[in-house]
Short mmCIF file of C-alpha atoms in Angstrom, two decimals:
data_model
loop_
_atom_site.label_atom_id
_atom_site.label_comp_id
_atom_site.label_asym_id
_atom_site.label_seq_id
_atom_site.Cartn_x
_atom_site.Cartn_y
_atom_site.Cartn_z
CA UNK A 1 -114.05 -35.40 -82.21
CA UNK A 2 -115.27 -33.46 -79.15
CA UNK A 3 -116.60 -36.62 -77.46
CA UNK A 4 -113.29 -38.39 -78.09
CA UNK A 5 -111.25 -35.58 -76.58
CA UNK A 6 -113.58 -35.36 -73.59
CA UNK A 7 -113.15 -39.07 -72.96
CA UNK A 8 -109.38 -38.68 -73.15
CA UNK A 9 -109.49 -35.98 -70.53
CA UNK A 10 -111.73 -38.04 -68.28
CA UNK A 11 -109.39 -40.99 -68.57
CA UNK A 12 -106.40 -38.88 -67.70
CA UNK A 13 -108.16 -37.59 -64.59
CA UNK A 14 -107.58 -40.93 -62.95
CA UNK A 15 -103.84 -40.28 -62.63
CA UNK A 16 -102.27 -38.93 -59.45
CA UNK A 17 -101.75 -35.19 -59.84
CA UNK A 18 -103.70 -35.00 -63.13
CA UNK A 19 -106.71 -32.67 -63.52
CA UNK A 20 -110.00 -33.87 -62.14
CA UNK A 21 -113.38 -33.21 -63.84
CA UNK A 22 -114.01 -30.45 -61.27
CA UNK A 23 -110.87 -28.55 -62.25
CA UNK A 24 -112.81 -25.90 -64.18
CA UNK A 25 -115.55 -25.56 -61.53
CA UNK A 26 -115.63 -23.76 -58.25
CA UNK A 27 -115.25 -25.86 -55.10
CA UNK A 28 -118.53 -27.09 -53.57
CA UNK A 29 -119.47 -25.79 -50.18
CA UNK A 30 -120.53 -28.04 -47.30
CA UNK A 31 -124.23 -27.56 -47.98
CA UNK A 32 -123.87 -28.69 -51.61
CA UNK A 33 -121.77 -31.65 -50.60
CA UNK A 34 -124.39 -32.68 -48.04
CA UNK A 35 -127.09 -32.55 -50.73
CA UNK A 36 -125.02 -34.76 -53.04
CA UNK A 37 -124.49 -37.28 -50.26
CA UNK A 38 -128.25 -37.39 -49.68
CA UNK A 39 -128.87 -38.00 -53.41
CA UNK A 40 -126.39 -40.85 -53.31
CA UNK A 41 -128.07 -42.46 -50.32
CA UNK A 42 -131.50 -42.20 -51.95
CA UNK A 43 -130.21 -43.66 -55.20
CA UNK A 44 -128.67 -46.58 -53.37
CA UNK A 45 -131.97 -47.18 -51.45
CA UNK A 46 -134.26 -47.34 -54.48
CA UNK A 47 -132.02 -49.39 -56.82
CA UNK A 48 -131.40 -53.08 -56.84
CA UNK A 49 -128.27 -54.94 -57.80
CA UNK A 50 -125.24 -52.69 -58.09
CA UNK A 51 -124.34 -53.90 -61.60
CA UNK A 52 -127.89 -53.13 -62.77
CA UNK A 53 -127.87 -49.47 -61.78
CA UNK A 54 -124.33 -49.06 -63.03
CA UNK A 55 -125.49 -50.15 -66.48
CA UNK A 56 -128.45 -47.78 -66.22
CA UNK A 57 -126.32 -44.74 -65.61
CA UNK A 58 -125.65 -42.55 -68.68
CA UNK A 59 -122.15 -43.18 -70.00
CA UNK A 60 -120.39 -41.67 -72.98
CA UNK A 61 -120.44 -44.50 -75.56
CA UNK A 62 -116.93 -43.56 -76.71
CA UNK A 63 -115.56 -44.05 -73.23
CA UNK A 64 -116.32 -47.76 -72.87
CA UNK A 65 -115.49 -49.52 -69.64
CA UNK A 66 -112.32 -49.72 -67.59
CA UNK A 67 -110.45 -53.02 -67.28
CA UNK A 68 -110.01 -54.66 -63.93
CA UNK A 69 -107.31 -53.17 -61.71
CA UNK A 70 -105.13 -56.25 -62.17
CA UNK A 71 -105.19 -55.69 -65.94
CA UNK A 72 -103.99 -52.08 -65.74
CA UNK A 73 -100.24 -52.33 -66.06
CA UNK A 74 -97.85 -49.73 -67.50
CA UNK A 75 -96.18 -50.78 -70.73
CA UNK A 76 -92.42 -51.22 -70.71
CA UNK A 77 -91.74 -47.66 -71.92
CA UNK A 78 -94.94 -45.84 -70.93
CA UNK A 79 -97.80 -45.41 -68.53
CA UNK A 80 -100.80 -45.51 -70.92
CA UNK A 81 -103.02 -48.56 -71.35
CA UNK A 82 -106.10 -48.86 -73.59
CA UNK A 83 -109.62 -48.87 -72.11
CA UNK A 84 -111.79 -51.75 -73.18
CA UNK A 85 -114.78 -50.95 -75.37
CA UNK A 86 -118.33 -52.21 -74.84
CA UNK A 87 -117.60 -55.27 -76.96
CA UNK A 88 -114.64 -56.17 -74.77
CA UNK A 89 -112.12 -55.36 -77.49
CA UNK A 90 -109.25 -52.99 -76.84
CA UNK A 91 -109.54 -50.06 -79.27
CA UNK A 92 -106.48 -48.95 -81.11
CA UNK A 93 -104.73 -45.68 -80.35
CA UNK A 94 -105.22 -43.79 -83.58
CA UNK A 95 -104.69 -40.35 -85.06
CA UNK A 96 -107.36 -37.88 -86.06
CA UNK A 97 -108.82 -38.81 -89.45
CA UNK A 98 -107.68 -36.98 -92.55
CA UNK A 99 -111.18 -35.46 -92.92
CA UNK A 100 -110.54 -33.53 -89.72
CA UNK A 101 -107.19 -32.18 -90.85
CA UNK A 102 -107.09 -28.44 -91.79
CA UNK A 103 -108.35 -27.79 -95.36
CA UNK A 104 -105.53 -25.43 -96.41
CA UNK A 105 -102.14 -26.62 -97.75
CA UNK A 106 -100.25 -24.81 -95.02
CA UNK A 107 -102.59 -26.22 -92.38
CA UNK A 108 -102.14 -29.77 -93.69
CA UNK A 109 -98.37 -29.41 -93.72
CA UNK A 110 -98.37 -28.11 -90.13
CA UNK A 111 -100.74 -30.86 -89.11
CA UNK A 112 -98.48 -33.60 -90.58
CA UNK A 113 -95.38 -32.06 -88.99
CA UNK A 114 -97.17 -32.02 -85.65
CA UNK A 115 -98.21 -35.63 -85.99
CA UNK A 116 -94.67 -36.67 -87.07
CA UNK A 117 -93.10 -34.93 -84.03
CA UNK A 118 -95.65 -35.75 -81.40
CA UNK A 119 -97.25 -38.97 -82.71
CA UNK A 120 -100.97 -39.72 -82.92
CA UNK A 121 -103.33 -38.34 -80.27
CA UNK A 122 -104.13 -40.84 -77.56
CA UNK A 123 -107.72 -42.05 -77.82
CA UNK A 124 -109.64 -44.24 -75.33
CA UNK A 125 -106.76 -44.61 -72.93
CA UNK A 126 -106.32 -44.82 -69.21
CA UNK A 127 -103.30 -43.86 -67.15
CA UNK A 128 -101.71 -46.61 -65.12
CA UNK A 129 -99.67 -45.56 -62.12
CA UNK A 130 -96.95 -47.85 -60.85
CA UNK A 131 -95.99 -48.19 -57.21
CA UNK A 132 -92.23 -48.21 -56.76
CA UNK A 133 -90.22 -50.32 -54.40
CA UNK A 134 -87.33 -48.64 -52.61
CA UNK A 135 -84.61 -49.90 -54.95
CA UNK A 136 -86.37 -48.29 -57.89
CA UNK A 137 -87.66 -45.18 -56.08
CA UNK A 138 -84.17 -44.32 -54.77
CA UNK A 139 -82.56 -43.65 -58.19
CA UNK A 140 -85.73 -42.30 -59.83
CA UNK A 141 -86.50 -39.69 -57.15
CA UNK A 142 -82.91 -38.95 -56.14
CA UNK A 143 -81.45 -38.16 -59.56
CA UNK A 144 -81.82 -34.41 -59.13
CA UNK A 145 -80.15 -34.38 -55.71
CA UNK A 146 -77.36 -36.86 -56.48
CA UNK A 147 -76.52 -35.26 -59.83
CA UNK A 148 -75.76 -31.98 -58.00
CA UNK A 149 -72.44 -33.57 -56.96
CA UNK A 150 -71.37 -32.85 -60.54
CA UNK A 151 -71.61 -29.07 -60.07
CA UNK A 152 -72.07 -28.23 -56.35
CA UNK A 153 -68.45 -28.71 -55.17
CA UNK A 154 -67.16 -27.07 -58.33
CA UNK A 155 -69.37 -24.03 -57.78
CA UNK A 156 -67.99 -23.65 -54.26
CA UNK A 157 -64.36 -23.92 -55.38
CA UNK A 158 -64.96 -21.49 -58.28
CA UNK A 159 -65.57 -18.80 -55.62
CA UNK A 160 -62.75 -19.78 -53.26
CA UNK A 161 -60.18 -19.86 -56.07
CA UNK A 162 -60.61 -16.08 -56.42
CA UNK A 163 -58.61 -15.75 -53.16
CA UNK A 164 -55.85 -18.01 -54.38
CA UNK A 165 -54.34 -20.83 -52.29
CA UNK A 166 -55.49 -19.15 -49.09
CA UNK A 167 -59.10 -19.37 -50.21
CA UNK A 168 -58.81 -23.04 -51.17
CA UNK A 169 -57.79 -23.81 -47.60
CA UNK A 170 -61.38 -23.14 -46.50
CA UNK A 171 -62.90 -25.69 -48.92
CA UNK A 172 -63.14 -28.58 -46.45
CA UNK A 173 -64.54 -26.53 -43.52
CA UNK A 174 -67.20 -25.04 -45.76
CA UNK A 175 -67.98 -28.51 -47.18
CA UNK A 176 -68.40 -29.83 -43.63
CA UNK A 177 -70.89 -27.06 -42.81
CA UNK A 178 -72.85 -27.90 -45.97
CA UNK A 179 -72.84 -31.56 -44.94
CA UNK A 180 -74.37 -30.64 -41.58
CA UNK A 181 -76.98 -28.61 -43.46
CA UNK A 182 -77.81 -31.65 -45.56
CA UNK A 183 -78.37 -33.72 -42.43
CA UNK A 184 -80.62 -31.08 -40.89
CA UNK A 185 -82.74 -30.62 -44.04
CA UNK A 186 -82.96 -34.38 -44.56
CA UNK A 187 -84.20 -34.89 -40.99
CA UNK A 188 -86.71 -32.08 -41.50
CA UNK A 189 -88.16 -33.67 -44.62
CA UNK A 190 -88.47 -37.01 -42.83
CA UNK A 191 -90.99 -35.22 -40.58
CA UNK A 192 -92.78 -33.78 -43.60
CA UNK A 193 -93.18 -37.26 -45.12
CA UNK A 194 -94.71 -38.56 -41.91
CA UNK A 195 -97.11 -35.62 -41.62
CA UNK A 196 -98.14 -35.58 -45.31
CA UNK A 197 -98.35 -39.26 -46.44
CA UNK A 198 -100.26 -38.19 -49.57
CA UNK A 199 -97.44 -35.93 -50.74
CA UNK A 200 -96.22 -32.74 -49.12
CA UNK A 201 -94.55 -30.36 -51.51
CA UNK A 202 -93.60 -26.83 -50.48
CA UNK A 203 -96.66 -25.30 -52.11
CA UNK A 204 -99.08 -27.66 -50.34
CA UNK A 205 -97.42 -27.48 -46.92
CA UNK A 206 -97.05 -23.67 -46.99
CA UNK A 207 -100.60 -23.11 -48.24
CA UNK A 208 -102.11 -25.46 -45.61
CA UNK A 209 -100.30 -23.99 -42.66
CA UNK A 210 -99.19 -20.47 -43.50
CA UNK A 211 -101.92 -19.24 -45.85
CA UNK A 212 -102.38 -18.23 -49.49
CA UNK A 213 -99.58 -15.66 -49.89
CA UNK A 214 -96.80 -17.84 -48.32
CA UNK A 215 -98.06 -20.72 -50.45
CA UNK A 216 -97.71 -18.60 -53.60
CA UNK A 217 -94.22 -17.54 -52.53
CA UNK A 218 -93.27 -21.21 -52.10
CA UNK A 219 -94.76 -22.01 -55.52
CA UNK A 220 -92.73 -19.20 -57.08
CA UNK A 221 -89.56 -20.65 -55.54
CA UNK A 222 -90.46 -24.11 -56.85
CA UNK A 223 -91.13 -22.85 -60.37
CA UNK A 224 -87.75 -21.05 -60.41
CA UNK A 225 -86.14 -24.20 -59.06
CA UNK A 226 -87.56 -26.35 -61.86
CA UNK A 227 -86.57 -23.84 -64.58
CA UNK A 228 -83.04 -23.62 -63.22
CA UNK A 229 -82.88 -27.41 -62.83
CA UNK A 230 -83.28 -27.71 -66.60
CA UNK A 231 -80.84 -24.94 -67.39
CA UNK A 232 -78.14 -25.97 -64.88
CA UNK A 233 -78.42 -29.69 -65.54
CA UNK A 234 -78.18 -29.22 -69.31
CA UNK A 235 -75.24 -26.80 -68.85
CA UNK A 236 -73.41 -29.30 -66.62
CA UNK A 237 -74.22 -32.19 -68.96
CA UNK A 238 -72.92 -30.33 -71.99
CA UNK A 239 -69.81 -29.34 -70.00
CA UNK A 240 -69.19 -33.00 -69.12
CA UNK A 241 -69.35 -33.93 -72.80
CA UNK A 242 -67.11 -31.00 -73.81
CA UNK A 243 -64.57 -32.12 -71.17
CA UNK A 244 -64.27 -35.47 -72.93
CA UNK A 245 -64.63 -34.02 -76.47
CA UNK A 246 -62.96 -30.54 -76.37
CA UNK A 247 -63.99 -29.77 -79.98
CA UNK A 248 -67.58 -29.30 -78.79
CA UNK A 249 -66.68 -26.48 -76.37
CA UNK A 250 -67.29 -23.60 -78.86
CA UNK A 251 -70.79 -24.99 -79.60
CA UNK A 252 -71.94 -25.09 -75.98
CA UNK A 253 -75.00 -22.87 -76.50
CA UNK A 254 -76.43 -24.49 -79.67
CA UNK A 255 -75.81 -28.00 -78.31
CA UNK A 256 -77.61 -27.13 -75.05
CA UNK A 257 -80.54 -25.55 -76.90
CA UNK A 258 -80.77 -28.71 -79.01
CA UNK A 259 -80.88 -30.85 -75.87
CA UNK A 260 -83.69 -28.75 -74.42
CA UNK A 261 -85.56 -29.07 -77.72
CA UNK A 262 -85.23 -32.86 -77.51
CA UNK A 263 -86.54 -32.84 -73.94
CA UNK A 264 -89.45 -30.70 -75.13
CA UNK A 265 -90.36 -33.06 -77.96
CA UNK A 266 -90.05 -36.18 -75.79
CA UNK A 267 -92.27 -34.77 -73.06
CA UNK A 268 -94.88 -33.41 -75.48
CA UNK A 269 -95.20 -36.97 -76.80
CA UNK A 270 -96.17 -38.02 -73.27
CA UNK A 271 -93.57 -40.80 -73.14
CA UNK A 272 -92.90 -41.87 -69.57
CA UNK A 273 -90.27 -44.58 -69.30
CA UNK A 274 -90.57 -47.28 -66.67
CA UNK A 275 -88.85 -46.69 -63.36
CA UNK A 276 -86.48 -49.65 -63.73
CA UNK A 277 -85.14 -48.18 -66.99
CA UNK A 278 -84.68 -44.70 -65.50
CA UNK A 279 -82.80 -46.19 -62.53
CA UNK A 280 -79.85 -47.18 -64.70
CA UNK A 281 -78.17 -43.77 -65.16
CA UNK A 282 -78.47 -42.91 -61.47
CA UNK A 283 -76.96 -46.17 -60.25
CA UNK A 284 -74.27 -45.89 -62.95
CA UNK A 285 -73.36 -42.41 -61.70
CA UNK A 286 -73.27 -43.50 -58.05
CA UNK A 287 -71.00 -46.45 -58.93
CA UNK A 288 -68.71 -44.30 -61.08
CA UNK A 289 -68.29 -41.56 -58.46
CA UNK A 290 -67.84 -44.10 -55.66
CA UNK A 291 -65.15 -45.89 -57.67
CA UNK A 292 -63.47 -42.58 -58.51
CA UNK A 293 -63.32 -41.64 -54.80
CA UNK A 294 -62.09 -45.09 -53.76
CA UNK A 295 -59.29 -45.16 -56.35
CA UNK A 296 -58.33 -41.57 -55.60
CA UNK A 297 -58.13 -42.17 -51.85
CA UNK A 298 -56.13 -45.33 -52.39
CA UNK A 299 -53.62 -43.39 -54.48
CA UNK A 300 -53.50 -40.66 -51.81
CA UNK A 301 -52.91 -43.27 -49.09
CA UNK A 302 -49.88 -44.55 -51.01
CA UNK A 303 -48.47 -41.01 -50.74
CA UNK A 304 -49.24 -40.71 -47.06
CA UNK A 305 -52.28 -38.46 -47.66
CA UNK A 306 -50.02 -35.46 -48.37
CA UNK A 307 -52.01 -32.91 -50.39
CA UNK A 308 -50.62 -32.11 -53.82
CA UNK A 309 -49.92 -28.37 -54.31
CA UNK A 310 -52.50 -26.63 -56.49
CA UNK A 311 -51.38 -24.83 -59.62
CA UNK A 312 -50.12 -21.28 -59.30
CA UNK A 313 -53.09 -19.03 -58.64
CA UNK A 314 -53.33 -15.25 -58.86
CA UNK A 315 -55.56 -13.99 -56.09
CA UNK A 316 -58.06 -11.34 -57.21
CA UNK A 317 -59.86 -11.05 -53.85
CA UNK A 318 -58.90 -11.34 -50.21
CA UNK A 319 -60.30 -13.99 -47.89
CA UNK A 320 -63.19 -12.29 -46.17
CA UNK A 321 -66.60 -13.04 -44.75
CA UNK A 322 -68.37 -12.08 -47.98
CA UNK A 323 -66.25 -14.45 -50.10
CA UNK A 324 -66.75 -17.34 -47.68
CA UNK A 325 -70.49 -16.74 -47.61
CA UNK A 326 -70.64 -16.71 -51.42
CA UNK A 327 -68.74 -20.00 -51.54
CA UNK A 328 -71.10 -21.50 -48.94
CA UNK A 329 -74.19 -20.40 -50.88
CA UNK A 330 -72.77 -21.79 -54.15
CA UNK A 331 -71.81 -25.11 -52.61
CA UNK A 332 -75.24 -25.44 -51.04
CA UNK A 333 -76.74 -25.99 -54.48
CA UNK A 334 -75.61 -29.60 -53.99
CA UNK A 335 -78.79 -29.98 -51.92
CA UNK A 336 -81.21 -29.37 -54.75
CA UNK A 337 -83.81 -32.06 -55.25
CA UNK A 338 -84.05 -33.22 -51.59
CA UNK A 339 -87.75 -32.31 -51.64
CA UNK A 340 -88.60 -34.73 -54.48
CA UNK A 341 -89.23 -37.77 -52.24
CA UNK A 342 -91.66 -35.91 -49.99
CA UNK A 343 -93.65 -34.94 -53.10
CA UNK A 344 -93.94 -38.51 -54.32
CA UNK A 345 -94.90 -40.46 -51.15
CA UNK A 346 -98.04 -42.00 -52.80
CA UNK A 347 -95.83 -43.52 -55.51
CA UNK A 348 -94.23 -45.93 -53.00
CA UNK A 349 -95.45 -49.39 -52.21
CA UNK A 350 -97.14 -49.80 -48.77
CA UNK A 351 -96.34 -48.72 -46.16
CA UNK A 352 -95.81 -45.60 -48.27
CA UNK A 353 -94.56 -43.07 -45.70
CA UNK A 354 -92.21 -45.57 -44.07
CA UNK A 355 -90.66 -46.61 -47.39
CA UNK A 356 -90.37 -42.95 -48.41
CA UNK A 357 -88.52 -42.08 -45.21
CA UNK A 358 -86.11 -45.02 -45.65
CA UNK A 359 -85.45 -43.96 -49.25
CA UNK A 360 -84.82 -40.34 -48.17
CA UNK A 361 -82.33 -41.58 -45.53
CA UNK A 362 -80.37 -43.58 -48.12
CA UNK A 363 -80.39 -40.62 -50.50
CA UNK A 364 -78.90 -38.34 -47.82
CA UNK A 365 -76.22 -40.93 -47.03
CA UNK A 366 -75.24 -41.28 -50.69
CA UNK A 367 -75.27 -37.51 -51.21
CA UNK A 368 -73.10 -36.91 -48.14
CA UNK A 369 -70.66 -39.63 -49.12
CA UNK A 370 -70.18 -38.40 -52.68
CA UNK A 371 -70.13 -34.69 -51.75
CA UNK A 372 -67.56 -35.05 -48.97
CA UNK A 373 -65.57 -37.66 -50.84
CA UNK A 374 -65.32 -35.41 -53.86
CA UNK A 375 -64.32 -32.47 -51.66
CA UNK A 376 -61.59 -34.42 -49.86
CA UNK A 377 -60.22 -35.85 -53.11
CA UNK A 378 -60.15 -32.41 -54.70
CA UNK A 379 -58.10 -31.10 -51.79
CA UNK A 380 -55.67 -34.04 -51.85
CA UNK A 381 -55.14 -33.88 -55.64
CA UNK A 382 -54.75 -30.08 -55.70
CA UNK A 383 -57.38 -29.75 -58.41
CA UNK A 384 -59.05 -26.40 -59.18
CA UNK A 385 -61.85 -25.50 -61.56
CA UNK A 386 -60.84 -24.57 -65.10
CA UNK A 387 -62.79 -23.28 -68.09
CA UNK A 388 -61.72 -26.20 -70.28
CA UNK A 389 -62.64 -29.15 -68.07
CA UNK A 390 -65.05 -29.86 -65.22
CA UNK A 391 -63.81 -30.71 -61.76
CA UNK A 392 -65.26 -34.21 -61.91
CA UNK A 393 -63.57 -34.80 -65.27
CA UNK A 394 -60.19 -33.78 -63.84
CA UNK A 395 -60.61 -36.14 -60.90
CA UNK A 396 -61.66 -38.99 -63.21
CA UNK A 397 -58.60 -38.44 -65.42
CA UNK A 398 -56.33 -38.59 -62.39
CA UNK A 399 -57.95 -41.76 -61.02
CA UNK A 400 -58.71 -43.66 -64.25
CA UNK A 401 -56.54 -42.09 -66.94
CA UNK A 402 -58.18 -41.51 -70.32
CA UNK A 403 -59.40 -45.07 -70.93
CA UNK A 404 -62.74 -46.79 -70.79
CA UNK A 405 -63.34 -46.06 -67.10
CA UNK A 406 -62.99 -42.33 -67.73
CA UNK A 407 -65.39 -42.49 -70.67
CA UNK A 408 -67.92 -44.41 -68.58
CA UNK A 409 -67.70 -41.82 -65.80
CA UNK A 410 -68.34 -38.92 -68.19
CA UNK A 411 -71.18 -40.81 -69.89
CA UNK A 412 -72.82 -41.60 -66.54
CA UNK A 413 -72.45 -37.96 -65.45
CA UNK A 414 -74.06 -36.68 -68.63
CA UNK A 415 -76.89 -39.22 -68.42
CA UNK A 416 -77.86 -38.44 -64.82
CA UNK A 417 -77.72 -34.67 -65.46
CA UNK A 418 -80.08 -34.99 -68.45
CA UNK A 419 -82.31 -37.29 -66.41
CA UNK A 420 -82.39 -34.69 -63.61
CA UNK A 421 -83.40 -32.07 -66.18
CA UNK A 422 -86.21 -34.27 -67.38
CA UNK A 423 -87.66 -34.71 -63.87
CA UNK A 424 -88.53 -31.01 -63.88
CA UNK A 425 -90.91 -31.66 -66.81
CA UNK A 426 -93.06 -33.77 -64.51
CA UNK A 427 -93.24 -31.32 -61.58
CA UNK A 428 -93.24 -27.88 -63.21
CA UNK A 429 -96.52 -28.40 -65.17
CA UNK A 430 -98.15 -29.98 -62.12
CA UNK A 431 -97.39 -26.93 -59.95
CA UNK A 432 -98.75 -24.66 -62.69
CA UNK A 433 -101.87 -26.83 -62.84
CA UNK A 434 -102.42 -26.48 -59.08
CA UNK A 435 -101.96 -22.72 -59.35
CA UNK A 436 -104.36 -22.49 -62.30
CA UNK A 437 -106.96 -24.56 -60.47
CA UNK A 438 -106.79 -22.04 -57.63
CA UNK A 439 -106.99 -19.22 -60.20
CA UNK A 440 -103.48 -17.98 -59.48
CA UNK A 441 -102.22 -18.83 -62.99
CA UNK A 442 -103.79 -18.65 -66.47
CA UNK A 443 -106.46 -21.29 -67.10
CA UNK A 444 -104.62 -22.59 -70.14
CA UNK A 445 -102.33 -24.52 -67.81
CA UNK A 446 -105.30 -26.75 -66.88
CA UNK A 447 -105.49 -28.12 -70.41
CA UNK A 448 -104.29 -31.53 -71.51
CA UNK A 449 -102.74 -32.01 -74.97
CA UNK A 450 -103.35 -34.72 -77.54
CA UNK A 451 -100.80 -36.95 -75.79
CA UNK A 452 -102.40 -36.50 -72.34
CA UNK A 453 -99.58 -34.24 -71.15
CA UNK A 454 -99.65 -30.71 -69.75
CA UNK A 455 -98.45 -29.31 -73.08
CA UNK A 456 -98.68 -25.61 -72.24
CA UNK A 457 -96.67 -26.02 -69.01
CA UNK A 458 -94.05 -28.13 -70.82
CA UNK A 459 -93.66 -25.52 -73.58
CA UNK A 460 -93.36 -22.68 -71.07
CA UNK A 461 -90.70 -24.55 -69.08
CA UNK A 462 -88.67 -25.31 -72.21
CA UNK A 463 -88.83 -21.79 -73.63
CA UNK A 464 -87.94 -20.13 -70.31
CA UNK A 465 -85.09 -22.55 -69.55
CA UNK A 466 -83.70 -22.11 -73.10
CA UNK A 467 -83.77 -18.30 -72.84
CA UNK A 468 -81.98 -18.34 -69.49
CA UNK A 469 -79.50 -20.94 -70.73
CA UNK A 470 -78.65 -18.90 -73.83
CA UNK A 471 -78.63 -15.60 -71.91
CA UNK A 472 -75.95 -16.92 -69.53
CA UNK A 473 -73.98 -18.57 -72.39
CA UNK A 474 -74.66 -22.07 -71.08
CA UNK A 475 -72.04 -21.80 -68.27
CA UNK A 476 -72.86 -23.49 -65.00
CA UNK A 477 -70.89 -20.96 -62.97
CA UNK A 478 -73.07 -18.12 -64.28
CA UNK A 479 -76.31 -19.96 -63.63
CA UNK A 480 -75.58 -21.09 -60.07
CA UNK A 481 -76.30 -17.71 -58.43
CA UNK A 482 -79.92 -17.91 -59.61
CA UNK A 483 -80.29 -21.50 -58.52
CA UNK A 484 -79.73 -21.29 -54.76
CA UNK A 485 -82.30 -18.57 -54.20
CA UNK A 486 -85.35 -20.44 -55.51
CA UNK A 487 -84.33 -23.76 -53.97
CA UNK A 488 -83.87 -22.46 -50.42
CA UNK A 489 -86.87 -20.19 -50.60
CA UNK A 490 -89.02 -23.28 -51.19
CA UNK A 491 -87.17 -25.15 -48.40
CA UNK A 492 -87.70 -22.29 -45.95
CA UNK A 493 -91.43 -21.92 -46.62
CA UNK A 494 -91.99 -25.69 -46.40
CA UNK A 495 -90.20 -26.04 -43.07
CA UNK A 496 -91.88 -22.95 -41.63
CA UNK A 497 -95.19 -24.50 -42.57
CA UNK A 498 -94.23 -27.71 -40.77
CA UNK A 499 -93.44 -25.74 -37.59
CA UNK A 500 -96.97 -24.36 -37.62
CA UNK A 501 -98.29 -27.86 -38.41
CA UNK A 502 -96.71 -29.38 -35.29
CA UNK A 503 -97.70 -26.41 -33.12
CA UNK A 504 -101.33 -26.97 -34.05
CA UNK A 505 -100.99 -30.66 -33.17
CA UNK A 506 -99.57 -30.26 -29.69
CA UNK A 507 -101.52 -33.31 -28.58
CA UNK A 508 -98.98 -35.47 -30.47
CA UNK A 509 -96.64 -37.27 -28.06
CA UNK A 510 -93.49 -36.18 -29.96
CA UNK A 511 -94.59 -32.79 -31.24
CA UNK A 512 -91.80 -30.85 -29.52
CA UNK A 513 -89.01 -32.96 -31.03
CA UNK A 514 -90.58 -32.78 -34.48
CA UNK A 515 -91.18 -29.04 -34.23
CA UNK A 516 -87.53 -28.48 -33.23
CA UNK A 517 -86.30 -30.56 -36.18
CA UNK A 518 -88.37 -28.61 -38.67
CA UNK A 519 -87.54 -25.29 -37.04
CA UNK A 520 -83.81 -26.09 -37.29
CA UNK A 521 -84.16 -27.04 -40.94
CA UNK A 522 -86.20 -23.93 -41.67
CA UNK A 523 -83.76 -21.60 -39.89
CA UNK A 524 -80.74 -23.06 -41.74
CA UNK A 525 -82.57 -22.88 -45.06
CA UNK A 526 -83.43 -19.24 -44.36
CA UNK A 527 -79.77 -18.49 -43.64
CA UNK A 528 -78.70 -19.95 -46.99
CA UNK A 529 -81.56 -18.14 -48.80
CA UNK A 530 -80.64 -14.74 -47.32
CA UNK A 531 -76.93 -15.42 -47.89
CA UNK A 532 -77.46 -16.30 -51.54
CA UNK A 533 -79.82 -13.35 -52.11
CA UNK A 534 -77.40 -10.84 -50.63
CA UNK A 535 -73.99 -12.13 -51.76
CA UNK A 536 -75.08 -12.96 -55.29
CA UNK A 537 -77.59 -10.19 -55.89
CA UNK A 538 -75.53 -8.52 -58.62
CA UNK A 539 -74.66 -11.87 -60.25
CA UNK A 540 -78.18 -12.83 -61.23
CA UNK A 541 -79.91 -13.63 -57.92
CA UNK A 542 -81.97 -10.44 -58.36
CA UNK A 543 -83.88 -12.22 -61.16
CA UNK A 544 -84.89 -15.11 -58.88
CA UNK A 545 -85.84 -12.73 -56.08
CA UNK A 546 -88.05 -10.62 -58.37
CA UNK A 547 -89.74 -13.72 -59.75
CA UNK A 548 -90.43 -14.96 -56.21
CA UNK A 549 -92.28 -11.74 -55.40
#
């Protein structure tokens, strides 16, 4: 049993971002590394044919041998492939034998329930990583950012509506400022991709260039970002369904908790669907929103682009700097997920960094188009947020009616929001693993479960997101104040790290231009972070700030 589990862990170590065999050991110093290199050179000198000494090396008999690289291909709905045994046969993936099940009745029942929910433990498997072409990488890595169109503009208008019609008049100017912010942050992350072709997340960039404490601050922002990604995406997805099926509105909290439970079970099973399959909901959402904007603008053109008057609004606040800053901070949540592509540069086909930068550019173009298009259409149609129906649902009803096109739009919106929530299950446990490897988090987050997944990190993410979701009654408007703080804290630390990176490499021919781009992105991110922390402190942002410390 122990040997089998050890071999599972060793096989999983081959994956990008998965724990290596040295995860539980201290890092070797230069003297020790030099000694190991000398041993390797001596071994190579005294041995003959390479295949002979490979066979002579001690190998766990349960591990077998790896297939050729050409034979390692992800299955249609997963990323695990069997490792060939010594006889050349591919061993089956099988569960623990009944003799190893707990002896007590309660233990056996719990064991069988676990196996029914999670499936058999993976034995003698290897992890196959697939390189993505741009058409697949765009939807897979952009789902989090593009799905924010479903709640970002609505969050901004939910603040402006407090000032009545006068407040709504500032919606387009604020949206334009947010669009400029998107361009600046996108250009900044293009520089990060070029400088970190092996993946440059906020934690890595801040730790490398700013030191341990700033790196931990960036990691805290990322962890809050991933937790809120699950909570906000599930809340928005449930709201989209409730807009189409109003009878579900009273059950928002239990339905959302059930969705998080399904995400937990699916990720504990270690099921990773192929990129081409996951691309469907993102492209469906882009097509649906683009069609919605096109039809809405065509209808507005027939009326001479005269804005429809909004419904009668009772102003509860005056238009002031504080209200406009709150609206700006809320609308800026439409930028969440921009960092994802810079984290996943090695997942692209060669040339990796160039393909990643191209994909990031297209993502920014799509995000800008949908964000500004939705904002303009909202202004022209005189639509305001309501408790019964999401903003996107109202626009879809006006453009498509209540027929099939409306249903497809709501289905695509729900699908991409749930997909965006699921992406956090890949990144949150990995950040915890990196922290645990550096001894900044409990060591239990280094462990791999029966299904070769970071089970402890996945459970922690699900429980925390469910508690926050239930505590804020599953309403997107209540969760947004927490969201912006963690997101822009990570943005700020990453871009500040890139400024130091370029300053240290002043021999680069274009270091000044690159430094200015990252400095601009970092400064703007810092403005949003401070704005969100101050203006929304009493609305829940205090929680994100305390966690970041």
